[in-house]
mmCIF file of C-alpha atoms and ligand atoms in Angstrom:
data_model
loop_
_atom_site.group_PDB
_atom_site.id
_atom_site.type_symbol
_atom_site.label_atom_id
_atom_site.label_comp_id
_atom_site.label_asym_id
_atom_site.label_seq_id
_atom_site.Cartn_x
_atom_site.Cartn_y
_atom_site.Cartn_z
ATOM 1 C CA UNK A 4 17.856 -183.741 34.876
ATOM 2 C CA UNK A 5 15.634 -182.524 32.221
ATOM 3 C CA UNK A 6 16.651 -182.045 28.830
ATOM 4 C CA UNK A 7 16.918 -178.532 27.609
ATOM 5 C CA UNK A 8 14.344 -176.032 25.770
ATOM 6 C CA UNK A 9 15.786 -174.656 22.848
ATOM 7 C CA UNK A 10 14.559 -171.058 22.319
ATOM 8 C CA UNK A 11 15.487 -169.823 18.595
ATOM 9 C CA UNK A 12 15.173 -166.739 17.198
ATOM 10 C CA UNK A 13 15.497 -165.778 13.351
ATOM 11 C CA UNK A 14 17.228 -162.867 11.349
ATOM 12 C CA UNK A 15 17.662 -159.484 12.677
ATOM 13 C CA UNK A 16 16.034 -160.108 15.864
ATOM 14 C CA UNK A 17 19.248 -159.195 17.131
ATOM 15 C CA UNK A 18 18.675 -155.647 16.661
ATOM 16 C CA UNK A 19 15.768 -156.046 18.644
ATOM 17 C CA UNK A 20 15.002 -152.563 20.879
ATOM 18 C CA UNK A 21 16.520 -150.577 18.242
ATOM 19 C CA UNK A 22 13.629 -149.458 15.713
ATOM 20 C CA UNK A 23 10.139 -149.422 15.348
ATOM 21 C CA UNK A 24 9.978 -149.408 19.040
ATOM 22 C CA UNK A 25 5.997 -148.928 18.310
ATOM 23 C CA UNK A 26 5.192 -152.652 16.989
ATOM 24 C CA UNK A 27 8.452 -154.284 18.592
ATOM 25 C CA UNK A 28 8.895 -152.425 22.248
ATOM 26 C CA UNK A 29 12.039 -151.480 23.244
ATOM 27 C CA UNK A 30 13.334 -154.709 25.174
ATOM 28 C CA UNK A 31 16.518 -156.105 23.849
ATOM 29 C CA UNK A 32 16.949 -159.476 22.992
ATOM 30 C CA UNK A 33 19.740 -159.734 25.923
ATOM 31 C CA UNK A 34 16.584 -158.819 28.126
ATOM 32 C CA UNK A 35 14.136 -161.154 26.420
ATOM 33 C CA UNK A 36 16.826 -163.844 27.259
ATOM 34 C CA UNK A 37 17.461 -162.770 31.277
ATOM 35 C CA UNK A 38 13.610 -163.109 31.452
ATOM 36 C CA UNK A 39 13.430 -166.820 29.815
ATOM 37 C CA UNK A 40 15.609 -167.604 32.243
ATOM 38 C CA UNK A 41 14.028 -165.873 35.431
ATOM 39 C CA UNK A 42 10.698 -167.519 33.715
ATOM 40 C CA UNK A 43 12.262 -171.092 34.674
ATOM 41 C CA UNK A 44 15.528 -171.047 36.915
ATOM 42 C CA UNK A 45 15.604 -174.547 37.066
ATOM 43 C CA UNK A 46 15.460 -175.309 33.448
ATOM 44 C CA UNK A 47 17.994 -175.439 31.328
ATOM 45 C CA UNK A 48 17.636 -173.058 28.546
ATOM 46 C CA UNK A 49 19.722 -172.562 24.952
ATOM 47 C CA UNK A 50 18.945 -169.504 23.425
ATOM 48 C CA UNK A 51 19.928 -168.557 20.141
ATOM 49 C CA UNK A 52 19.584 -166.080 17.384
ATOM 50 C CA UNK A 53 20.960 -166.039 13.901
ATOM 51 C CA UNK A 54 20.709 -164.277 10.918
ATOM 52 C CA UNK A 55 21.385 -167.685 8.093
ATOM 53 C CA UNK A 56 18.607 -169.944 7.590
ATOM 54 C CA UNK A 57 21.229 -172.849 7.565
ATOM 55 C CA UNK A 58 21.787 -172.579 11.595
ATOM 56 C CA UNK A 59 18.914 -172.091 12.575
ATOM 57 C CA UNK A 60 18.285 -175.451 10.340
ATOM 58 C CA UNK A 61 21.453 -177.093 12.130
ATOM 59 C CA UNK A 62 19.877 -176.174 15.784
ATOM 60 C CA UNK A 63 16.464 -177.784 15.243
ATOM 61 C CA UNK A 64 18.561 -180.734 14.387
ATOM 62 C CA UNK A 65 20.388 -180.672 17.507
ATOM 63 C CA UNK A 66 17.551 -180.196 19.772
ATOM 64 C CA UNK A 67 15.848 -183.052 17.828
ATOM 65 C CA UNK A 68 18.857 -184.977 19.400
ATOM 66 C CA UNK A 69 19.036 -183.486 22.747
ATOM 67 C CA UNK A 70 15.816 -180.965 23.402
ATOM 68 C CA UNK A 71 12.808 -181.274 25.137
ATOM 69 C CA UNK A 72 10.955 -178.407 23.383
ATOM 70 C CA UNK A 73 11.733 -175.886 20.901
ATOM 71 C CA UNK A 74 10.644 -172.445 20.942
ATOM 72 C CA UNK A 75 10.720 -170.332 17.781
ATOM 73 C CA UNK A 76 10.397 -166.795 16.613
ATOM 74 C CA UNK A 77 11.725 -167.365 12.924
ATOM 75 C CA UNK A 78 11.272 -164.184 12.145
ATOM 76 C CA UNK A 79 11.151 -163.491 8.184
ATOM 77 C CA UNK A 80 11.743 -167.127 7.851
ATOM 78 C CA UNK A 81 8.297 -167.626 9.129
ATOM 79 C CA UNK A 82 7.178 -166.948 5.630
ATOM 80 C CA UNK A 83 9.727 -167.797 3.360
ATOM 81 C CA UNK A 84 10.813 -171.336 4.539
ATOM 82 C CA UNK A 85 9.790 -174.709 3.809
ATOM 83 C CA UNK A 86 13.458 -176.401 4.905
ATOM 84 C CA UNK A 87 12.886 -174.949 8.548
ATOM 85 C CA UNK A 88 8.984 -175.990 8.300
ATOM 86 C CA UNK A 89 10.922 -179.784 7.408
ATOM 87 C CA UNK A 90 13.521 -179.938 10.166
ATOM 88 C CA UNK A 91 10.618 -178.744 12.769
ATOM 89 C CA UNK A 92 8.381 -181.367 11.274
ATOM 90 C CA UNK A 93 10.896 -184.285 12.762
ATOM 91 C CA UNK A 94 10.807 -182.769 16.280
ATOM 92 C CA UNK A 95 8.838 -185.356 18.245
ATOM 93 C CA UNK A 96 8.216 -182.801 21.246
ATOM 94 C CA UNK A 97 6.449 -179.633 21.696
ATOM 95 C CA UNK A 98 6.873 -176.607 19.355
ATOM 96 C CA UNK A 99 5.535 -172.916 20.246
ATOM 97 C CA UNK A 100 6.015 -170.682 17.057
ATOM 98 C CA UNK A 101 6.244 -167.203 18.984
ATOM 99 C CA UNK A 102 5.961 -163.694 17.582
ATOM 100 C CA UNK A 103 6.267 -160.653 18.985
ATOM 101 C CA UNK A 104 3.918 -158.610 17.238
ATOM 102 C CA UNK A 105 0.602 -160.070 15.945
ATOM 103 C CA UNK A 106 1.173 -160.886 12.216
ATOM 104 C CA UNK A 107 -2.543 -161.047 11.375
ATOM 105 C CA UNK A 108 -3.115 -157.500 12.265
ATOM 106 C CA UNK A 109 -0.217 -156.465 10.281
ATOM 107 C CA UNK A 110 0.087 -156.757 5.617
ATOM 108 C CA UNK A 111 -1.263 -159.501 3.768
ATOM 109 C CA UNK A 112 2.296 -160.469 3.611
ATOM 110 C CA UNK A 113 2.693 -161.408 7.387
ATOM 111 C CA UNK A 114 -0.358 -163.828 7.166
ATOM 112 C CA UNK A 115 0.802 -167.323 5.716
ATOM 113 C CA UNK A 116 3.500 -168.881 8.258
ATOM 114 C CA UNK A 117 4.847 -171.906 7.328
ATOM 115 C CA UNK A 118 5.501 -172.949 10.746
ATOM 116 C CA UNK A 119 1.701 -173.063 12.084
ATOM 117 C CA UNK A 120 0.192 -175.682 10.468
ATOM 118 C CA UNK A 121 3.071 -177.743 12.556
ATOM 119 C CA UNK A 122 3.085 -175.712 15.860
ATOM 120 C CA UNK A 123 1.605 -177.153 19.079
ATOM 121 C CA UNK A 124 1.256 -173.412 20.086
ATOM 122 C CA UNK A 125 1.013 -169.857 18.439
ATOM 123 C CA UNK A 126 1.956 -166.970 20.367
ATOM 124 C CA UNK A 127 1.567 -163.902 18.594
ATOM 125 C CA UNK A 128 0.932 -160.167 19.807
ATOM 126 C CA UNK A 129 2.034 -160.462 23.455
ATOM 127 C CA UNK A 130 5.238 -157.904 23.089
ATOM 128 C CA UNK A 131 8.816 -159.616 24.092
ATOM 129 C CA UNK A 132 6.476 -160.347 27.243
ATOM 130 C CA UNK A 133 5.039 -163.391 24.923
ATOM 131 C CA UNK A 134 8.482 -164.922 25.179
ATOM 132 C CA UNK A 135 8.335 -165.830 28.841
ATOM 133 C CA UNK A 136 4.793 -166.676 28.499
ATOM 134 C CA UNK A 137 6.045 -169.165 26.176
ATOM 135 C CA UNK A 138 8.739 -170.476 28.198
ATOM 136 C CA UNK A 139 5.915 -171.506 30.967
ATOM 137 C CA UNK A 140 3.610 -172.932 29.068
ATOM 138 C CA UNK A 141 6.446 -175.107 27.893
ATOM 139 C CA UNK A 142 7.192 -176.435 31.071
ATOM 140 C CA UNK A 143 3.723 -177.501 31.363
ATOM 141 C CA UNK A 144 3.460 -178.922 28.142
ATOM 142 C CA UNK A 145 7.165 -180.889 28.859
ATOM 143 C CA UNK A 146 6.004 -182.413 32.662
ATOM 144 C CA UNK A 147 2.696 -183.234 30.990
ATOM 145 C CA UNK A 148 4.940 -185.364 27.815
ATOM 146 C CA UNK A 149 6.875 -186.435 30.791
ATOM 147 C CA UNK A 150 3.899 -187.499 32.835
ATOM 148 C CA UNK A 151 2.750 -190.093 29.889
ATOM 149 C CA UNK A 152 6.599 -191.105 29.464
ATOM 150 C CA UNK A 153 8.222 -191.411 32.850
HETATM 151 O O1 CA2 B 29 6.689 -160.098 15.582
HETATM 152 C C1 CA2 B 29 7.652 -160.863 15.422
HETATM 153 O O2 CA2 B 29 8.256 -161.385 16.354
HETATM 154 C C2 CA2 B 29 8.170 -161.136 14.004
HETATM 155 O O3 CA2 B 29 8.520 -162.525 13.910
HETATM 156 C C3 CA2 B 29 9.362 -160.260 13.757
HETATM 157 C C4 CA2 B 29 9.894 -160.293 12.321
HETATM 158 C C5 CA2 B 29 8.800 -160.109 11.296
HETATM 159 O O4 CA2 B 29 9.315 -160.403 10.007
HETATM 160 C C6 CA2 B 29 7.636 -161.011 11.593
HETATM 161 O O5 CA2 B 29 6.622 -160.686 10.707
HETATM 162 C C7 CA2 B 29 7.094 -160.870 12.989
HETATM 163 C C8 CA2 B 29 10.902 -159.197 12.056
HETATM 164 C C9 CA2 B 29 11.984 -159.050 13.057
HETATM 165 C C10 CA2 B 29 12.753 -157.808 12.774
HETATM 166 O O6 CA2 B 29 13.672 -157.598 13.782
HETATM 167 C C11 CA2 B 29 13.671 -156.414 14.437
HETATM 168 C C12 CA2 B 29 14.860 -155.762 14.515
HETATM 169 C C13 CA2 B 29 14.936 -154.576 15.200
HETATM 170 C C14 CA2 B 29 13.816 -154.066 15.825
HETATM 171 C C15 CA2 B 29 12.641 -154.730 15.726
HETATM 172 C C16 CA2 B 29 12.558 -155.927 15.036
#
């Protein structure tokens, strides 16, 4: 059996679907999770969201220990953290940084992410449909790491 993908999302993603429907859709992050999962039924899948830096901190850890890949929408956090940049530097597996909307196109603010310059992957601009996407390409890039470490 494989080990899981960790899928973590950062602060008020939770209230995804409920404003600014025209950069963020309308999908629910309930939704976003059923289609992870429908992405890769045989996988196993932890998805999280949280709204304290800490957790999301304490997760990374854990998947370093038990996770075969981590994807990450760290929201605000994307531009604000260097201790989440730090735990997701000692993940020895694959790391897609995900984003809903595309950050570039959006205020000067949105444009330095921490997180990059250590992602394998950046998905950013696809809608929620980027998270499934993600989830995919993951299991390619996890059978290929498996492929060189049978
Ligand atoms: O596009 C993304 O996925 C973001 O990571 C979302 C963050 C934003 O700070 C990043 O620049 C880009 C914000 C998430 C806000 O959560 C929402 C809550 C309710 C409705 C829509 C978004």
């Amino acid at each position: 059996m494989s080990k899981p993908i960790y899928i973590l999302n950062g602060p008020n993603l939770n209230r995804l679907g409920t404003r600014e429907p025209e950069i963020y859709g309308r999908t629910t992050l309930a939704e976003v999770e059923a289609m992870c999962r429908a992405a890769a039924p045989e996988q196993e899948i932890i998805f999280r969201q949280s709204n304290r830096e800490y957790e999301i901190i304490d997760w990374i850890h854990e998947a370093i220990d038990r996770g075969s890949g981590i994807i990450i929408n760290p929201a605000a956090f994307t531009f604000t953290s260097m201790a989440i940049m730090d735990a997701l530097k000692m993940f020895p597996g694959p790391i897609i940084e995900l984003h809903i909307s595309n950050i570039h196109r959006r205020e000067p603010i949105y444009h330095k992410s921490y997180v990059s310059p250590i992602a394998t992957a950046v998905i950013a601009g696809l809608g929620t449909k980027g998270y499934p996407f993600a989830v995919k390409a993951m299991l390619t890039m996890i059978s290929k790491a498996n492929a060189r470490h049978p």
